[in-house]
């Protein structure tokens, strides 16, 4: 079974631009979560989607948004990029049986650099 | 609110020595606890998870962790370190009740000295 895939793997943008990152979950998984990883703040939860609905949201500004499609694929968008948005963005998928011990499987991440 | 504290941002052990990575949690509800490993330029891989079924949890690659409610701890151990264990390790907690939001510790980078 293929794992979680994220595209692109690397991205370079300049301040003020916007960016869209994509995540394809493991086949059959219905929940997709996004995390931001930086050296200073560590791993922080952005949001989680299930059945095309945002089910949970972390403490990030409105510049960070996401969506999920009917095939469970998800995208996240960051508008008006700032230097501090440089990070590794990780996507995780889970089956979402309703039990929170469902394992979340992580993709390799998208490395975003903002210049 | 939940939080995770990992003591020691860097730990070095000799090959063949015991690995002990410390994790303490704070949670207002019975926690679900996880240990993940991250190799350079890769995502996170689950090592093991605590689901309240047993306090001693065995994971992949010879790792195990013991849930101690009285100490609010979930330390990760491995009897004998291998060079391939060199990576960054993250402890995480979720609040249960269908929550898929993981709160991570800051991570511990493990170095294995030959």
mmCIF file of C-alpha atoms in Angstrom:
data_model
loop_
_atom_site.group_PDB
_atom_site.id
_atom_site.type_symbol
_atom_site.label_atom_id
_atom_site.label_comp_id
_atom_site.label_asym_id
_atom_site.label_seq_id
_atom_site.Cartn_x
_atom_site.Cartn_y
_atom_site.Cartn_z
ATOM 1 C CA UNK A 1 0.000 0.000 0.000
ATOM 2 C CA UNK A 2 1.434 3.382 -0.959
ATOM 3 C CA UNK A 3 2.229 5.765 1.870
ATOM 4 C CA UNK A 4 1.290 9.387 2.324
ATOM 5 C CA UNK A 5 2.622 11.489 -0.517
ATOM 6 C CA UNK A 6 3.271 15.202 -0.454
ATOM 7 C CA UNK A 7 4.045 17.486 -3.342
ATOM 8 C CA UNK A 8 6.172 19.337 -3.968
ATOM 9 C CA UNK A 9 8.996 18.189 -1.708
ATOM 10 C CA UNK A 10 10.813 21.504 -1.855
ATOM 11 C CA UNK A 11 9.566 24.987 -2.542
ATOM 12 C CA UNK A 12 11.166 28.425 -2.562
ATOM 13 C CA UNK A 13 8.981 31.521 -2.452
ATOM 14 C CA UNK A 14 9.429 35.195 -1.685
ATOM 15 C CA UNK A 15 7.696 37.249 0.962
ATOM 16 C CA UNK A 16 4.180 38.281 0.074
ATOM 17 C CA UNK A 17 3.552 35.393 -2.292
ATOM 18 C CA UNK A 18 1.134 32.584 -1.640
ATOM 19 C CA UNK A 19 1.726 28.851 -1.800
ATOM 20 C CA UNK A 20 -0.323 25.683 -2.079
ATOM 21 C CA UNK A 21 0.874 22.345 -0.772
ATOM 22 C CA UNK A 22 -0.713 19.022 -1.610
ATOM 23 C CA UNK A 23 -1.167 15.814 0.332
ATOM 24 C CA UNK A 24 -2.479 12.452 -0.846
ATOM 25 C CA UNK A 25 -3.397 10.166 2.055
ATOM 26 C CA UNK A 26 -3.070 6.430 2.232
ATOM 27 C CA UNK A 27 -5.845 4.757 0.283
ATOM 28 C CA UNK A 28 -8.908 4.344 2.480
ATOM 29 C CA UNK A 29 -7.839 6.938 5.026
ATOM 30 C CA UNK A 30 -10.401 9.668 5.570
ATOM 31 C CA UNK A 31 -8.662 12.012 7.991
ATOM 32 C CA UNK A 32 -5.828 14.323 7.002
ATOM 33 C CA UNK A 33 -3.930 16.508 9.451
ATOM 34 C CA UNK A 34 -1.298 19.146 8.801
ATOM 35 C CA UNK A 35 1.629 20.102 11.008
ATOM 36 C CA UNK A 36 4.315 22.765 10.797
ATOM 37 C CA UNK A 37 7.817 21.880 11.968
ATOM 38 C CA UNK A 38 10.396 24.573 12.720
ATOM 39 C CA UNK A 39 13.618 24.476 14.754
ATOM 40 C CA UNK A 40 12.272 27.079 17.171
ATOM 41 C CA UNK A 41 8.676 26.008 17.708
ATOM 42 C CA UNK A 42 8.969 22.312 16.963
ATOM 43 C CA UNK A 43 5.955 20.432 15.635
ATOM 44 C CA UNK A 44 2.716 22.363 15.765
ATOM 45 C CA UNK A 45 -0.746 21.260 14.695
ATOM 46 C CA UNK A 46 -2.323 23.331 11.937
ATOM 47 C CA UNK A 47 -5.654 21.665 11.180
ATOM 48 C CA UNK A 48 -7.419 18.389 10.536
ATOM 49 C CA UNK A 49 -9.929 17.511 7.835
ATOM 50 C CA UNK A 50 -12.419 14.688 7.655
ATOM 51 C CA UNK A 51 -15.001 14.179 4.942
ATOM 52 C CA UNK A 52 -14.183 17.547 3.384
ATOM 53 C CA UNK A 53 -14.830 19.366 6.684
ATOM 54 C CA UNK A 54 -12.340 21.012 8.968
ATOM 55 C CA UNK A 55 -12.777 19.183 12.225
ATOM 56 C CA UNK A 56 -10.081 20.813 14.307
ATOM 57 C CA UNK A 57 -7.820 23.843 14.016
ATOM 58 C CA UNK A 58 -4.617 24.870 15.726
ATOM 59 C CA UNK A 59 -3.533 28.318 16.770
ATOM 60 C CA UNK A 60 -2.371 29.771 13.453
ATOM 61 C CA UNK A 61 -3.402 32.982 11.709
ATOM 62 C CA UNK A 62 -6.034 33.005 9.019
ATOM 63 C CA UNK A 63 -3.337 33.166 6.342
ATOM 64 C CA UNK A 64 -3.130 29.410 6.793
ATOM 65 C CA UNK A 65 -6.039 27.568 5.277
ATOM 66 C CA UNK A 66 -6.808 24.161 3.911
ATOM 67 C CA UNK A 67 -9.353 22.024 2.231
ATOM 68 C CA UNK A 68 -10.112 18.407 1.549
ATOM 69 C CA UNK A 69 -11.559 16.909 -1.584
ATOM 70 C CA UNK A 70 -14.032 14.089 -1.961
ATOM 71 C CA UNK A 71 -11.195 11.623 -2.616
ATOM 72 C CA UNK A 72 -9.652 12.659 0.749
ATOM 73 C CA UNK A 73 -6.740 14.452 -0.888
ATOM 74 C CA UNK A 74 -5.952 17.671 0.904
ATOM 75 C CA UNK A 75 -4.318 20.978 0.156
ATOM 76 C CA UNK A 76 -3.109 23.697 2.429
ATOM 77 C CA UNK A 77 -2.589 27.264 1.383
ATOM 78 C CA UNK A 78 -0.523 29.995 2.935
ATOM 79 C CA UNK A 79 -1.167 33.513 1.706
ATOM 80 C CA UNK A 80 1.031 36.586 2.092
ATOM 81 C CA UNK A 81 4.071 34.568 3.023
ATOM 82 C CA UNK A 82 6.352 35.781 5.808
ATOM 83 C CA UNK A 83 9.935 34.776 6.521
ATOM 84 C CA UNK A 84 8.735 32.925 9.611
ATOM 85 C CA UNK A 85 6.646 30.608 7.482
ATOM 86 C CA UNK A 86 9.803 28.821 6.382
ATOM 87 C CA UNK A 87 9.327 25.320 7.733
ATOM 88 C CA UNK A 88 8.788 21.675 6.998
ATOM 89 C CA UNK A 89 5.079 21.084 6.482
ATOM 90 C CA UNK A 90 3.993 17.573 7.324
ATOM 91 C CA UNK A 91 0.787 15.877 6.379
ATOM 92 C CA UNK A 92 -0.563 12.859 8.254
ATOM 93 C CA UNK A 93 -3.419 10.560 7.401
ATOM 94 C CA UNK A 94 -5.432 8.139 9.489
ATOM 95 C CA UNK A 95 -8.364 5.838 8.932
ATOM 96 C CA UNK A 96 -10.444 7.733 11.487
ATOM 97 C CA UNK A 97 -12.453 4.907 12.964
ATOM 98 C CA UNK A 98 -13.562 7.257 15.724
ATOM 99 C CA UNK A 99 -10.962 5.940 18.146
ATOM 100 C CA UNK A 100 -8.270 8.460 18.826
ATOM 101 C CA UNK A 101 -5.638 5.764 19.078
ATOM 102 C CA UNK A 102 -5.818 5.480 15.311
ATOM 103 C CA UNK A 103 -2.273 5.739 14.071
ATOM 104 C CA UNK A 104 -1.418 8.840 12.104
ATOM 105 C CA UNK A 105 0.887 8.078 9.189
ATOM 106 C CA UNK A 106 3.114 10.920 8.128
ATOM 107 C CA UNK A 107 4.337 11.915 4.705
ATOM 108 C CA UNK A 108 7.904 13.045 3.968
ATOM 109 C CA UNK A 109 6.931 16.697 4.173
ATOM 110 C CA UNK A 110 7.276 19.775 1.995
ATOM 111 C CA UNK A 111 10.236 21.999 2.797
ATOM 112 C CA UNK A 112 9.140 25.620 2.261
ATOM 113 C CA UNK A 113 11.746 28.352 2.184
ATOM 114 C CA UNK A 114 10.591 31.976 2.151
ATOM 115 C CA UNK A 115 13.142 34.531 0.969
ATOM 116 C CA UNK B 1 -4.796 21.644 27.778
ATOM 117 C CA UNK B 2 -2.088 19.129 27.168
ATOM 118 C CA UNK B 3 1.657 19.393 27.067
ATOM 119 C CA UNK B 4 4.673 17.171 26.628
ATOM 120 C CA UNK B 5 8.145 17.697 28.055
ATOM 121 C CA UNK B 6 11.115 15.799 26.734
ATOM 122 C CA UNK B 7 14.130 16.059 28.996
ATOM 123 C CA UNK B 8 17.348 16.455 27.037
ATOM 124 C CA UNK B 9 17.403 17.863 23.537
ATOM 125 C CA UNK B 10 20.483 15.767 22.782
ATOM 126 C CA UNK B 11 21.395 12.345 24.124
ATOM 127 C CA UNK B 12 24.548 10.416 23.235
ATOM 128 C CA UNK B 13 25.036 6.730 23.915
ATOM 129 C CA UNK B 14 27.648 4.201 22.921
ATOM 130 C CA UNK B 15 26.733 1.445 20.529
ATOM 131 C CA UNK B 16 25.383 -1.463 22.571
ATOM 132 C CA UNK B 17 24.449 0.722 25.547
ATOM 133 C CA UNK B 18 20.988 1.306 26.983
ATOM 134 C CA UNK B 19 18.902 3.996 25.341
ATOM 135 C CA UNK B 20 16.640 6.010 27.656
ATOM 136 C CA UNK B 21 14.670 8.965 26.300
ATOM 137 C CA UNK B 22 12.470 10.771 28.779
ATOM 138 C CA UNK B 23 8.948 12.055 28.268
ATOM 139 C CA UNK B 24 6.579 13.609 30.779
ATOM 140 C CA UNK B 25 3.074 14.672 29.892
ATOM 141 C CA UNK B 26 0.336 16.830 31.251
ATOM 142 C CA UNK B 27 -3.245 16.048 30.379
ATOM 143 C CA UNK B 28 -6.599 16.791 31.956
ATOM 144 C CA UNK B 29 -8.078 13.624 30.491
ATOM 145 C CA UNK B 30 -6.702 10.087 30.212
ATOM 146 C CA UNK B 31 -4.012 10.489 27.610
ATOM 147 C CA UNK B 32 -3.159 8.621 24.490
ATOM 148 C CA UNK B 33 0.629 8.663 24.121
ATOM 149 C CA UNK B 34 2.895 8.099 21.162
ATOM 150 C CA UNK B 35 6.568 7.953 20.296
ATOM 151 C CA UNK B 36 7.654 8.863 16.778
ATOM 152 C CA UNK B 37 11.095 8.799 15.154
ATOM 153 C CA UNK B 38 12.308 11.128 12.428
ATOM 154 C CA UNK B 39 15.328 10.441 10.264
ATOM 155 C CA UNK B 40 16.979 13.321 8.372
ATOM 156 C CA UNK B 41 14.869 14.701 5.542
ATOM 157 C CA UNK B 42 12.039 12.307 6.274
ATOM 158 C CA UNK B 43 8.639 12.396 7.895
ATOM 159 C CA UNK B 44 7.699 10.840 11.219
ATOM 160 C CA UNK B 45 7.438 7.108 11.775
ATOM 161 C CA UNK B 46 5.436 5.657 14.646
ATOM 162 C CA UNK B 47 7.508 3.599 17.073
ATOM 163 C CA UNK B 48 4.768 2.729 19.536
ATOM 164 C CA UNK B 49 1.593 3.988 21.170
ATOM 165 C CA UNK B 50 -0.129 3.683 24.548
ATOM 166 C CA UNK B 51 -3.786 2.791 24.282
ATOM 167 C CA UNK B 52 -4.525 2.059 27.969
ATOM 168 C CA UNK B 53 -4.547 -1.686 27.340
ATOM 169 C CA UNK B 54 -1.147 -2.348 28.908
ATOM 170 C CA UNK B 55 1.272 -0.075 30.700
ATOM 171 C CA UNK B 56 4.345 -1.617 29.050
ATOM 172 C CA UNK B 57 4.188 -1.049 25.327
ATOM 173 C CA UNK B 58 6.472 -2.760 22.831
ATOM 174 C CA UNK B 59 7.189 -1.102 19.528
ATOM 175 C CA UNK B 60 9.252 -1.559 16.436
ATOM 176 C CA UNK B 61 13.029 -1.902 16.243
ATOM 177 C CA UNK B 62 13.305 -3.184 19.823
ATOM 178 C CA UNK B 63 11.942 -0.064 21.508
ATOM 179 C CA UNK B 64 9.506 -0.118 24.381
ATOM 180 C CA UNK B 65 7.926 2.412 26.727
ATOM 181 C CA UNK B 66 6.247 2.212 30.094
ATOM 182 C CA UNK B 67 3.261 4.347 31.045
ATOM 183 C CA UNK B 68 3.466 5.494 34.663
ATOM 184 C CA UNK B 69 0.402 7.447 35.652
ATOM 185 C CA UNK B 70 1.737 8.397 39.097
ATOM 186 C CA UNK B 71 4.810 9.955 37.491
ATOM 187 C CA UNK B 72 2.971 11.220 34.363
ATOM 188 C CA UNK B 73 5.774 9.675 32.362
ATOM 189 C CA UNK B 74 6.151 7.628 29.209
ATOM 190 C CA UNK B 75 9.890 7.052 28.825
ATOM 191 C CA UNK B 76 11.263 5.259 25.766
ATOM 192 C CA UNK B 77 13.936 2.580 26.198
ATOM 193 C CA UNK B 78 15.967 0.149 24.133
ATOM 194 C CA UNK B 79 18.371 -2.314 25.754
ATOM 195 C CA UNK B 80 21.134 -2.038 23.172
ATOM 196 C CA UNK B 81 21.689 0.898 20.835
ATOM 197 C CA UNK B 82 22.535 0.398 17.167
ATOM 198 C CA UNK B 83 24.108 2.930 14.858
ATOM 199 C CA UNK B 84 20.882 2.944 12.869
ATOM 200 C CA UNK B 85 19.008 4.316 15.907
ATOM 201 C CA UNK B 86 20.617 7.731 15.443
ATOM 202 C CA UNK B 87 17.664 10.022 14.721
ATOM 203 C CA UNK B 88 15.335 12.492 16.413
ATOM 204 C CA UNK B 89 12.619 11.127 18.665
ATOM 205 C CA UNK B 90 9.343 12.813 19.494
ATOM 206 C CA UNK B 91 6.869 12.059 22.244
ATOM 207 C CA UNK B 92 3.283 13.111 21.577
ATOM 208 C CA UNK B 93 -0.079 13.139 23.343
ATOM 209 C CA UNK B 94 -3.623 13.323 22.069
ATOM 210 C CA UNK B 95 -6.622 14.224 24.119
ATOM 211 C CA UNK B 96 -8.704 11.248 23.148
ATOM 212 C CA UNK B 97 -12.421 11.418 22.432
ATOM 213 C CA UNK B 98 -11.890 11.245 18.696
ATOM 214 C CA UNK B 99 -9.271 13.965 18.654
ATOM 215 C CA UNK B 100 -6.622 13.673 15.967
ATOM 216 C CA UNK B 101 -4.646 16.648 17.204
ATOM 217 C CA UNK B 102 -1.255 15.569 18.466
ATOM 218 C CA UNK B 103 0.728 17.745 20.857
ATOM 219 C CA UNK B 104 4.431 17.037 20.457
ATOM 220 C CA UNK B 105 7.417 17.473 22.689
ATOM 221 C CA UNK B 106 10.416 19.420 21.395
ATOM 222 C CA UNK B 107 12.216 16.232 20.438
ATOM 223 C CA UNK B 108 15.404 14.480 21.527
ATOM 224 C CA UNK B 109 18.222 13.945 19.061
ATOM 225 C CA UNK B 110 19.914 10.631 19.711
ATOM 226 C CA UNK B 111 23.542 10.138 18.703
ATOM 227 C CA UNK B 112 25.108 6.680 18.788
ATOM 228 C CA UNK B 113 28.868 6.554 19.250
ATOM 229 C CA UNK B 114 30.661 3.592 17.704
#
